[in-house]
Coordinates of C-alpha atoms (C1' of nucleotides) in Angstrom, one line a residue:
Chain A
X1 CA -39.9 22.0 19.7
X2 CA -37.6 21.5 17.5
X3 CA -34.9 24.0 18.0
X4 CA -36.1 23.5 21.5
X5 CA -32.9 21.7 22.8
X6 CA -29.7 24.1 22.6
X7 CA -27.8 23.6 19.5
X8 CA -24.6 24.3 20.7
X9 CA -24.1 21.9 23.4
X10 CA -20.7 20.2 22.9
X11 CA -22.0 17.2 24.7
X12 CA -24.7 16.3 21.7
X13 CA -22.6 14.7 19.2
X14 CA -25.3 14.8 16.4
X15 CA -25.2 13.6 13.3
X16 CA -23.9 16.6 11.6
X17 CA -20.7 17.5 14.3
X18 CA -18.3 20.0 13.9
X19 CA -16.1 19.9 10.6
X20 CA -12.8 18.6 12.2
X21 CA -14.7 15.8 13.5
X22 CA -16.3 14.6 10.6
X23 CA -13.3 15.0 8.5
X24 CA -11.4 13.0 11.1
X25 CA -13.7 10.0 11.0
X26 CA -14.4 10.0 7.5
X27 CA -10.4 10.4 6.7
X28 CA -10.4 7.1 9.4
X29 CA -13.1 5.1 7.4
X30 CA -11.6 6.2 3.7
X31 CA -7.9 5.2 4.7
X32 CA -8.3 1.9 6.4
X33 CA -11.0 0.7 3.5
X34 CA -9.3 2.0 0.6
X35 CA -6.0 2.5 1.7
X36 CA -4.0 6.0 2.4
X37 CA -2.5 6.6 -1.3
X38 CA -5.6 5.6 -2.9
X39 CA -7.0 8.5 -1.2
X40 CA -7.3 12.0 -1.9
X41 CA -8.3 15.0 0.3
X42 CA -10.5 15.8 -2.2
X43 CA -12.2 13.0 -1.6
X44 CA -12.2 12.8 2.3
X45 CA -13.7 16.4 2.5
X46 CA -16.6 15.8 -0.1
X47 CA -17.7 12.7 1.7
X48 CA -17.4 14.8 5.1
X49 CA -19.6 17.2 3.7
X50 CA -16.7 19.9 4.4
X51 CA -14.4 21.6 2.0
X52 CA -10.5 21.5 1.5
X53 CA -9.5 24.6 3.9
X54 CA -11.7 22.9 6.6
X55 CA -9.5 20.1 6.4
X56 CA -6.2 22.2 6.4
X57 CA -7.0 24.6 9.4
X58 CA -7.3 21.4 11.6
X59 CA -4.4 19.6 10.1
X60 CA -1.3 21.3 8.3
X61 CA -1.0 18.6 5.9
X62 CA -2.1 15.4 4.3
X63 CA 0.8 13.3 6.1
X64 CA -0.1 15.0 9.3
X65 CA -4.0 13.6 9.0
X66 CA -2.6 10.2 8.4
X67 CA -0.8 10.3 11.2
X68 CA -3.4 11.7 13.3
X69 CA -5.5 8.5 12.1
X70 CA -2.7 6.1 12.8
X71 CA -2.5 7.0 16.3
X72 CA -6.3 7.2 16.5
X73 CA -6.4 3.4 15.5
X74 CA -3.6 2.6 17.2
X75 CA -5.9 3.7 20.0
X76 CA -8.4 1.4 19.4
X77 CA -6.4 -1.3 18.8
X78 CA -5.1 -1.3 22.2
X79 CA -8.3 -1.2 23.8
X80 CA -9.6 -3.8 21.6
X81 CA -6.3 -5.7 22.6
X82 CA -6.8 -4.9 26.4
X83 CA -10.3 -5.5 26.8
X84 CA -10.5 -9.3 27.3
X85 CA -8.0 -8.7 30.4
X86 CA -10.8 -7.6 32.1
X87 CA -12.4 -10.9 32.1
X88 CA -9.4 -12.5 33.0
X89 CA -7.9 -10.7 35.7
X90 CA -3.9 -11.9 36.6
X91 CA -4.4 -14.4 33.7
X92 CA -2.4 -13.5 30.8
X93 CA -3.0 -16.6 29.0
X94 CA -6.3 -16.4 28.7
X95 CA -6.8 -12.5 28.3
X96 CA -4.2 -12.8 25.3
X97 CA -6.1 -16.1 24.4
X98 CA -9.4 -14.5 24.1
X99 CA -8.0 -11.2 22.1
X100 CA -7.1 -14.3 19.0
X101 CA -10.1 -15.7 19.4
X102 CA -11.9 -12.5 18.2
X103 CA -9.3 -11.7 15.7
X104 CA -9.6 -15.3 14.6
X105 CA -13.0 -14.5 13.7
X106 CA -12.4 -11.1 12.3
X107 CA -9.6 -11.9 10.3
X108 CA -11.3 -14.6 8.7
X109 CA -14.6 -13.1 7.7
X110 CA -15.5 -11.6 4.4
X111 CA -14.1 -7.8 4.1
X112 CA -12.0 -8.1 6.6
X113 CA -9.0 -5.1 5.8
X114 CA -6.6 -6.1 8.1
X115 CA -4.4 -3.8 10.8
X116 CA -4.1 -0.1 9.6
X117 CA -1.2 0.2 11.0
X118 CA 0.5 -2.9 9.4
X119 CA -0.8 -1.6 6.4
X120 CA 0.5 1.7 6.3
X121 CA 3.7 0.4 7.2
X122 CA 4.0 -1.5 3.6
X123 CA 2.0 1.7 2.1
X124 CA 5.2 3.9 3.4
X125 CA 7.9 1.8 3.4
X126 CA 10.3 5.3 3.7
X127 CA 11.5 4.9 7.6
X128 CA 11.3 9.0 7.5
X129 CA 7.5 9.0 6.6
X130 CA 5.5 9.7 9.5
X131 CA 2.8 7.2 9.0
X132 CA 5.7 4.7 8.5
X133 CA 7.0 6.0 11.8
X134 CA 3.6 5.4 13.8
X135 CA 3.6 2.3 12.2
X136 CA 6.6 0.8 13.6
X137 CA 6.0 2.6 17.1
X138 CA 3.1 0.9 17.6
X139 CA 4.1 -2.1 16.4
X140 CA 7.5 -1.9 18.6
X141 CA 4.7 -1.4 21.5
X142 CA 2.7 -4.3 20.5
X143 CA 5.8 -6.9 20.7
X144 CA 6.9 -5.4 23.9
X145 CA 3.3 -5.8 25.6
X146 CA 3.2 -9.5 23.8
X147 CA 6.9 -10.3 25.9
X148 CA 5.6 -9.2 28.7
X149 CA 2.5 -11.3 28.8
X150 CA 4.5 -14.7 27.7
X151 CA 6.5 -13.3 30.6
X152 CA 3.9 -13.2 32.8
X153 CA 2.8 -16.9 31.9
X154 CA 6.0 -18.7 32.1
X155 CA 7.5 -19.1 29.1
X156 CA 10.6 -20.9 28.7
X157 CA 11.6 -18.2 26.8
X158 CA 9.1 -15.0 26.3
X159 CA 10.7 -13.2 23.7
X160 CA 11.1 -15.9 21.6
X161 CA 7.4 -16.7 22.0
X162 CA 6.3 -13.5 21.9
X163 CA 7.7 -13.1 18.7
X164 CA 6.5 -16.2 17.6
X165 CA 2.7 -15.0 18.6
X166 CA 3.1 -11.6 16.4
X167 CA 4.1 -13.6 13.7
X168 CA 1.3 -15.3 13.7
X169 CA -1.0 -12.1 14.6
X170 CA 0.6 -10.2 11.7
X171 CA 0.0 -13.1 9.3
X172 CA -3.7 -13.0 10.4
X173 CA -4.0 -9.6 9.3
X174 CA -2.7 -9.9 6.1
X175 CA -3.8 -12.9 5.2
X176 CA -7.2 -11.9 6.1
X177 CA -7.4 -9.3 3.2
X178 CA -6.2 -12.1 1.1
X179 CA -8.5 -15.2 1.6
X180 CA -11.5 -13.5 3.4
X181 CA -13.6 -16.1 4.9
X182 CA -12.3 -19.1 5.9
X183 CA -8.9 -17.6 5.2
X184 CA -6.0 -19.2 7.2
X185 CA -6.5 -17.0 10.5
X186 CA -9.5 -19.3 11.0
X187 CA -6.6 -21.0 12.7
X188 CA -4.9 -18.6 14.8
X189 CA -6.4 -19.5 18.4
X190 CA -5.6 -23.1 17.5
X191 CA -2.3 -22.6 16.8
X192 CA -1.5 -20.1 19.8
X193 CA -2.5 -22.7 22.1
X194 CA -0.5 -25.2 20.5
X195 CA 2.5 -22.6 20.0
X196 CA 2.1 -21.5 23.8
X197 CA 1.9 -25.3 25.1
X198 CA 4.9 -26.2 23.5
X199 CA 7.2 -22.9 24.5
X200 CA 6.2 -23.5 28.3
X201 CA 8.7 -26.2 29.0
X202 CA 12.4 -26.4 27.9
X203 CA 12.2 -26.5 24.2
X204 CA 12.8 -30.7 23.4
X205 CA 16.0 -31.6 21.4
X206 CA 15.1 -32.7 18.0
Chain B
X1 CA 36.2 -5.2 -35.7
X2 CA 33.8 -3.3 -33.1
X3 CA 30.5 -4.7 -35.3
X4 CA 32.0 -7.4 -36.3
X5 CA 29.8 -9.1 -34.1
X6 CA 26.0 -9.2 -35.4
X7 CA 23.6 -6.4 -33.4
X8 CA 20.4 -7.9 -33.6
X9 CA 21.1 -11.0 -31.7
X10 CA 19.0 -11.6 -29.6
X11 CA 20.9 -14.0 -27.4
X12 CA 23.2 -11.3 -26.5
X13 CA 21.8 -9.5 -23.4
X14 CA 24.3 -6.6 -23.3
X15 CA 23.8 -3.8 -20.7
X16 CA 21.6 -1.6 -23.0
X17 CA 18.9 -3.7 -23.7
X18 CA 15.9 -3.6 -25.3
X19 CA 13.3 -0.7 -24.2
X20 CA 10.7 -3.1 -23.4
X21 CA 12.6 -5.4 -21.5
X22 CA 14.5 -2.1 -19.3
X23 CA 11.4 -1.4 -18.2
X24 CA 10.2 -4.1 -16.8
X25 CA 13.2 -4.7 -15.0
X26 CA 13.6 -1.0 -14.0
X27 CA 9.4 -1.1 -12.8
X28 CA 10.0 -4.3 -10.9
X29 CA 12.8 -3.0 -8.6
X30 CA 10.9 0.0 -8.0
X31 CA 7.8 -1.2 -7.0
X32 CA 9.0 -3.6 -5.6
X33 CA 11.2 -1.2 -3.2
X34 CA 9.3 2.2 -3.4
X35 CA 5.6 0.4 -3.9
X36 CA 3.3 0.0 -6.5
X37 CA 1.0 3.3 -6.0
X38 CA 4.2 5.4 -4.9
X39 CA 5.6 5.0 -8.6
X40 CA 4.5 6.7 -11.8
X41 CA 4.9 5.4 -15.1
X42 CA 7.3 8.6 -15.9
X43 CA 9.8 7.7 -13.1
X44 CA 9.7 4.0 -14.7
X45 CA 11.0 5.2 -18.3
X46 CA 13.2 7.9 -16.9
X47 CA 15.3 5.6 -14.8
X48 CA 15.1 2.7 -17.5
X49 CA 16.1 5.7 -19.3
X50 CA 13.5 5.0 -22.3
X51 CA 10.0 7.1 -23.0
X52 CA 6.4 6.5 -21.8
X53 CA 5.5 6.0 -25.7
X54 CA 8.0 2.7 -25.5
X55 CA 5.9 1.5 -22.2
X56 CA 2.8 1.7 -23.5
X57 CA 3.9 0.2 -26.4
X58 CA 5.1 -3.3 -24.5
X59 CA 1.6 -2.4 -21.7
X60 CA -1.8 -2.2 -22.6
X61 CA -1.7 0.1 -19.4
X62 CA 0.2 1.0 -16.1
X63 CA -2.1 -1.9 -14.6
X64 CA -1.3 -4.4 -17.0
X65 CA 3.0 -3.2 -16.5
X66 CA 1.5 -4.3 -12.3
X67 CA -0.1 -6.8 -13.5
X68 CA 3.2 -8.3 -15.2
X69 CA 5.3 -7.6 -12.1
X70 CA 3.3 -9.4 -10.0
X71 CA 3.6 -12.3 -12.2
X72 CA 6.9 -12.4 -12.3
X73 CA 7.5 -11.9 -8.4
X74 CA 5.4 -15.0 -8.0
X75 CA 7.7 -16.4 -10.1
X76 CA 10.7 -16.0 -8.9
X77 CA 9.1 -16.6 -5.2
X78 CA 8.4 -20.2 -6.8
X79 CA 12.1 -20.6 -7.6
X80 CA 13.0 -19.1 -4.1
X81 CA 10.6 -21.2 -2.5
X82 CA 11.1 -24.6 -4.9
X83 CA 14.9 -24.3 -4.6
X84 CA 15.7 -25.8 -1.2
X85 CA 13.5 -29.3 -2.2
X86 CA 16.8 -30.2 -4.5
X87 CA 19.0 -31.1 -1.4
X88 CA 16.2 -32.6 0.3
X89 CA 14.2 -34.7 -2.1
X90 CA 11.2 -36.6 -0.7
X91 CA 12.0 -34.9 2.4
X92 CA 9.0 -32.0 2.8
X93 CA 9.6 -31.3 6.3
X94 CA 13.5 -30.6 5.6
X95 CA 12.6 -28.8 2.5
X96 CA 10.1 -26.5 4.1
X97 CA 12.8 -25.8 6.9
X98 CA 15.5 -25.1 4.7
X99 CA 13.5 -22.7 3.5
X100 CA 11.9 -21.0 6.6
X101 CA 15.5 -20.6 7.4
X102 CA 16.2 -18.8 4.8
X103 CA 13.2 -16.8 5.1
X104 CA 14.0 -16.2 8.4
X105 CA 17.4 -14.6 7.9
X106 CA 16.2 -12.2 4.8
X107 CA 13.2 -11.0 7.2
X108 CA 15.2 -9.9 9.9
X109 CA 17.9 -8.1 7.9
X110 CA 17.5 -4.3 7.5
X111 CA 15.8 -3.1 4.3
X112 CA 14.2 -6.0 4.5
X113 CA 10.6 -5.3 1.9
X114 CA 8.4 -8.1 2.5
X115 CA 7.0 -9.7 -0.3
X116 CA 5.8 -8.1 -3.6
X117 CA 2.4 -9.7 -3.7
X118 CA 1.5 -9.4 -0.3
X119 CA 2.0 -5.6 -0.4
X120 CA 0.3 -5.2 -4.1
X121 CA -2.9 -7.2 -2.4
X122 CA -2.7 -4.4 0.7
X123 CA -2.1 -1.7 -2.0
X124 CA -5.3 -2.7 -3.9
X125 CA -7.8 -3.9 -1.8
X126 CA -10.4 -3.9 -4.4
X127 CA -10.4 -7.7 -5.5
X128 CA -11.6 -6.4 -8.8
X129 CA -8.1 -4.9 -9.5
X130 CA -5.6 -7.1 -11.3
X131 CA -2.9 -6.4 -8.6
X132 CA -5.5 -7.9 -6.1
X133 CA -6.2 -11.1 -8.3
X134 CA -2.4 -11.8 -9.0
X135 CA -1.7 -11.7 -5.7
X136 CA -4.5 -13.5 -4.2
X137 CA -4.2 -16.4 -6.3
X138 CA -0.3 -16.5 -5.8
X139 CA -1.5 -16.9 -1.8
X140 CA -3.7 -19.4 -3.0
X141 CA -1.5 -21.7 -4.8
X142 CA 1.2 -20.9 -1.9
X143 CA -1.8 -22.3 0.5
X144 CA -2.3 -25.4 -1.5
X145 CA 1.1 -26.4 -1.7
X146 CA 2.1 -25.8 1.5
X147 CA -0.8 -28.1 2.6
X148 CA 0.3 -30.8 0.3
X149 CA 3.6 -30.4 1.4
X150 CA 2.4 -31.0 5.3
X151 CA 0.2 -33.7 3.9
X152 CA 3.1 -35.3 3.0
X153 CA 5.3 -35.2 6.0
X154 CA 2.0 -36.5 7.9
X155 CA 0.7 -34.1 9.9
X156 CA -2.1 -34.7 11.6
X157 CA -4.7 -32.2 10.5
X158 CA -2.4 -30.8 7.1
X159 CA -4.6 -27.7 6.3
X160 CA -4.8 -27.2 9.8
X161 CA -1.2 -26.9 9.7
X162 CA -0.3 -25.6 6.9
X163 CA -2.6 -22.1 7.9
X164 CA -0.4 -22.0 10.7
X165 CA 3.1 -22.1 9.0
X166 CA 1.2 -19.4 6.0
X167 CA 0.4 -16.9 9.2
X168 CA 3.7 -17.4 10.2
X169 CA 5.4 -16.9 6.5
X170 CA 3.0 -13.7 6.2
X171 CA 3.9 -12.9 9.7
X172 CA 7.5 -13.0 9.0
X173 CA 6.9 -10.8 5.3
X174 CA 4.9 -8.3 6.9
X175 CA 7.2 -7.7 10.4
X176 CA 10.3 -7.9 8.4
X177 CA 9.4 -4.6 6.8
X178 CA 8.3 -2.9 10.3
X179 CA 11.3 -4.1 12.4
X180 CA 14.1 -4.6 10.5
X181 CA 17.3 -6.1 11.4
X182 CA 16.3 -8.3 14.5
X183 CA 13.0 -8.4 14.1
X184 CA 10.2 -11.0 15.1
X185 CA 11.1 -13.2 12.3
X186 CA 14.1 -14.4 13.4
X187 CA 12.0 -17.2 15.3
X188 CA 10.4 -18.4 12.3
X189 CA 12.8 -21.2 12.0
X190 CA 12.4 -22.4 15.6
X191 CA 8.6 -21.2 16.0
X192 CA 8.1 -23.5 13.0
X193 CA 9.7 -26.7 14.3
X194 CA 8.0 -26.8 17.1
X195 CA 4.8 -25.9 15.9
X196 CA 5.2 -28.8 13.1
X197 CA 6.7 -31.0 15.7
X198 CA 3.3 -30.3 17.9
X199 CA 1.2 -30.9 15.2
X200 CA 2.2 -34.5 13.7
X201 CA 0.7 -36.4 16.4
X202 CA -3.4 -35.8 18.1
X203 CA -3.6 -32.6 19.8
X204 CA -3.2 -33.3 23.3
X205 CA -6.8 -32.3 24.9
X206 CA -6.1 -29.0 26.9
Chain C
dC1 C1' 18.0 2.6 -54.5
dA2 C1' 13.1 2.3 -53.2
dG3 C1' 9.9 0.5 -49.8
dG4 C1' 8.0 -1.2 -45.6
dG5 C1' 8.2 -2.8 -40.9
dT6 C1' 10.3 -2.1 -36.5
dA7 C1' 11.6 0.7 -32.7
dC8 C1' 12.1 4.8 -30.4
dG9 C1' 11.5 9.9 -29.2
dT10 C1' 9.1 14.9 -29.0
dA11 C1' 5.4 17.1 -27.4
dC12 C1' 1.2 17.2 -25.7
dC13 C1' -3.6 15.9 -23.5
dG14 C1' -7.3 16.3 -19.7
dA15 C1' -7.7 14.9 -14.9
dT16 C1' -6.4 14.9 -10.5
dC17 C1' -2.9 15.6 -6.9
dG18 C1' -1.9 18.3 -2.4
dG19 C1' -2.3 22.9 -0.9
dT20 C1' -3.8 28.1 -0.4
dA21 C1' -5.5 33.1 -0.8
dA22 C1' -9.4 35.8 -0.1
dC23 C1' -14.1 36.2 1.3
dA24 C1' -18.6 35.0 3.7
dT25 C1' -20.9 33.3 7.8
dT26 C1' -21.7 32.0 12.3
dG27 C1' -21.6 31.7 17.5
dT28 C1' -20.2 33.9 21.9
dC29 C1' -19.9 37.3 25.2
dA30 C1' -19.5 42.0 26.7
Chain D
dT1 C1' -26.4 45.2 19.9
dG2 C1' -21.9 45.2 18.4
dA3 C1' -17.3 43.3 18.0
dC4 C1' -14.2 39.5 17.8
dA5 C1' -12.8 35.0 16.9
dA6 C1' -13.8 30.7 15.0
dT7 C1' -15.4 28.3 11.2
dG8 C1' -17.1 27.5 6.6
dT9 C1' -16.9 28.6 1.3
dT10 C1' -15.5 29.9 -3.6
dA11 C1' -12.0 29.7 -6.7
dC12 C1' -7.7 28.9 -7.8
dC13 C1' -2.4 27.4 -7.9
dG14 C1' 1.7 24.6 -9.9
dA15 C1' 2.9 19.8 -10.2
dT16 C1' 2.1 15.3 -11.4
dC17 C1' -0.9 11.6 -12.7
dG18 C1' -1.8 8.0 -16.6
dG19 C1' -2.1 8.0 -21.5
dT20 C1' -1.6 9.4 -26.7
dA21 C1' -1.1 11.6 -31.5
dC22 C1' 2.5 12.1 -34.5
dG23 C1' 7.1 12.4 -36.4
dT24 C1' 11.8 10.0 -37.2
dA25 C1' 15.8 7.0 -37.4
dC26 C1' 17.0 2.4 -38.5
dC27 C1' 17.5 -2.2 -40.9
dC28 C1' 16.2 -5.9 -43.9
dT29 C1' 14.4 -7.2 -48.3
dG30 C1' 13.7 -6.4 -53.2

DNA sequence: CAGGGTACGTACCGATCGGTAACATTGTCA
DNA sequence: TGACAATGTTACCGATCGGTACGTACCCTG
């Protein structure tokens, strides 16, 4: 009974999965908690429960693993990103409204390690580094989606607003790492709001 | 005639300096431009063009040699930061502009590298490391004053706005690095303003 | 001319870094 | 059942990591 279900089935993601898998998901828990230079493959494959040429025949290099995990979170950042648009169907505002809401509350919680991406930027700060590279694509991506939404909801001037709202994103990453709870991100939906408000209409001469 | 001047003195800060003092200026630009992890003590003394014995004869330890960098960067941030109040004396609101404004234009210039303490606290996430503790209680003090600052200019909720303008300031560090020349923190100034401008009166009920 | 304190360099330590050659084991399908 | 390909394992590489024991040149004071 117990060998009774087949053990090769490559739908039955069990606990113990195939070597690349594991290595891939431990290398994604170990870099974004510890950051990418503090960790060594050594270290990654022991934890996987693998060994070193496991790790090499499924990636050529260390550099090429971190990039492999970049673009994995940058992934999952976009559908953590997208997913309130599907509440709020042809309403920008309010999908973009509801994604700082949650990392309002993320970013100012105890723990919190901010965006891997972000932080592998400043990890790598050599443009030729491939983890810097993914870095900046994604983040390239992430103010041309943001322009586009302030687009969509009738800013007086969406790029300027849209750069305004990744500053203040950004700054909720990092300073989440800093403060931890009740950090200054405990403010970004706040702010947004106020920020998006007052960029709707012609800016006011001071 | 070429001694004739007295050696030792110590208020003669010719080129070749002391070892102690090479090396801490030699290990500030370079982990300040390369980062902290990415430099070993041996390319410190090598470019400073002294030997590891003289390091570890000024530094308990290459995290104590961090430790002092950081210290000195949130220094210097104080003068950077400090600097603009003397043209605007009991004038916060001017002061803080003047120097988001400058802020603004450093960000958004190419090799632009953030700021030292923000990229030590990503470096070290550990909050037992020293790097982490410099750094986080630079961002405290940073937090306090800006709030006393806002305080003062008579916002309406102060801490409430001073989180704001810290996300954007860490917004601005952070995005500087990933887009270079034109980057996101060119708004800073502007997104500032009106942010401050919407936040000295009630917020208007949405 | 001692003598001692200061300041610096030579040479080396064990540990860990990223990476690899050679071998053992396993699953799959004819 | 046998053969092949994929995957896992043991043991090791040179380079670099942070850190140190020890020797030496220098200068001021007596």
């Amino acid at each position: 009974m117990s060998r009774s279900k087949s053990q090769p089935s490559p739908e039955t993601p069990e606990t113990p999965r195939r070597a690349a898998d594991r290595i891939r998901d431990t290398a994604f828990d170990l870099f974004y908690k510890e950051g990418i230079r503090a960790i060594g493959v050594e270290e990654i494959v022991s934890r996987a429960g693998v060994t070193k040429p496991s790790l090499y025949r499924a990636y050529e290099s260390k550099d090429e693993l971190i990039a492999a995990y970049l673009r994995d979170y940058d992934q999952r950042f976009r559908q953590r990103f997208e997913a309130p648009g599907a509440e709020h169907p042809d309403d920008p505002k309010a999908h973009l409204l509801a994604y700082l809401d949650y990392l309002s509350k993320r970013a100012s919680s105890d723990g919190y390690r901010g965006c891997g991406l972000t932080n592998a930027v400043i990890e790598y700060p050599d443009p030729a580094h491939p983890a810097h590279q993914v870095g900046v694509e994604s983040k390239q991506a992430l103010r041309e989606r943001l322009g586009e939404m302030c687009r969509a909801m009738g800013a007086y001037d969406p790029a300027e607003l849209a750069d305004g709202l990744l500053l203040l994103i950004e700054g909720s990453y990092v300073s989440g790492q800093a403060f931890g709870q009740g950090g200054p991100a405990r403010v970004l939906g706040d702010t947004a709001r106020r920020l998006i408000e007052a960029s709707l209409s012609r800016p006011t001469e001071t």
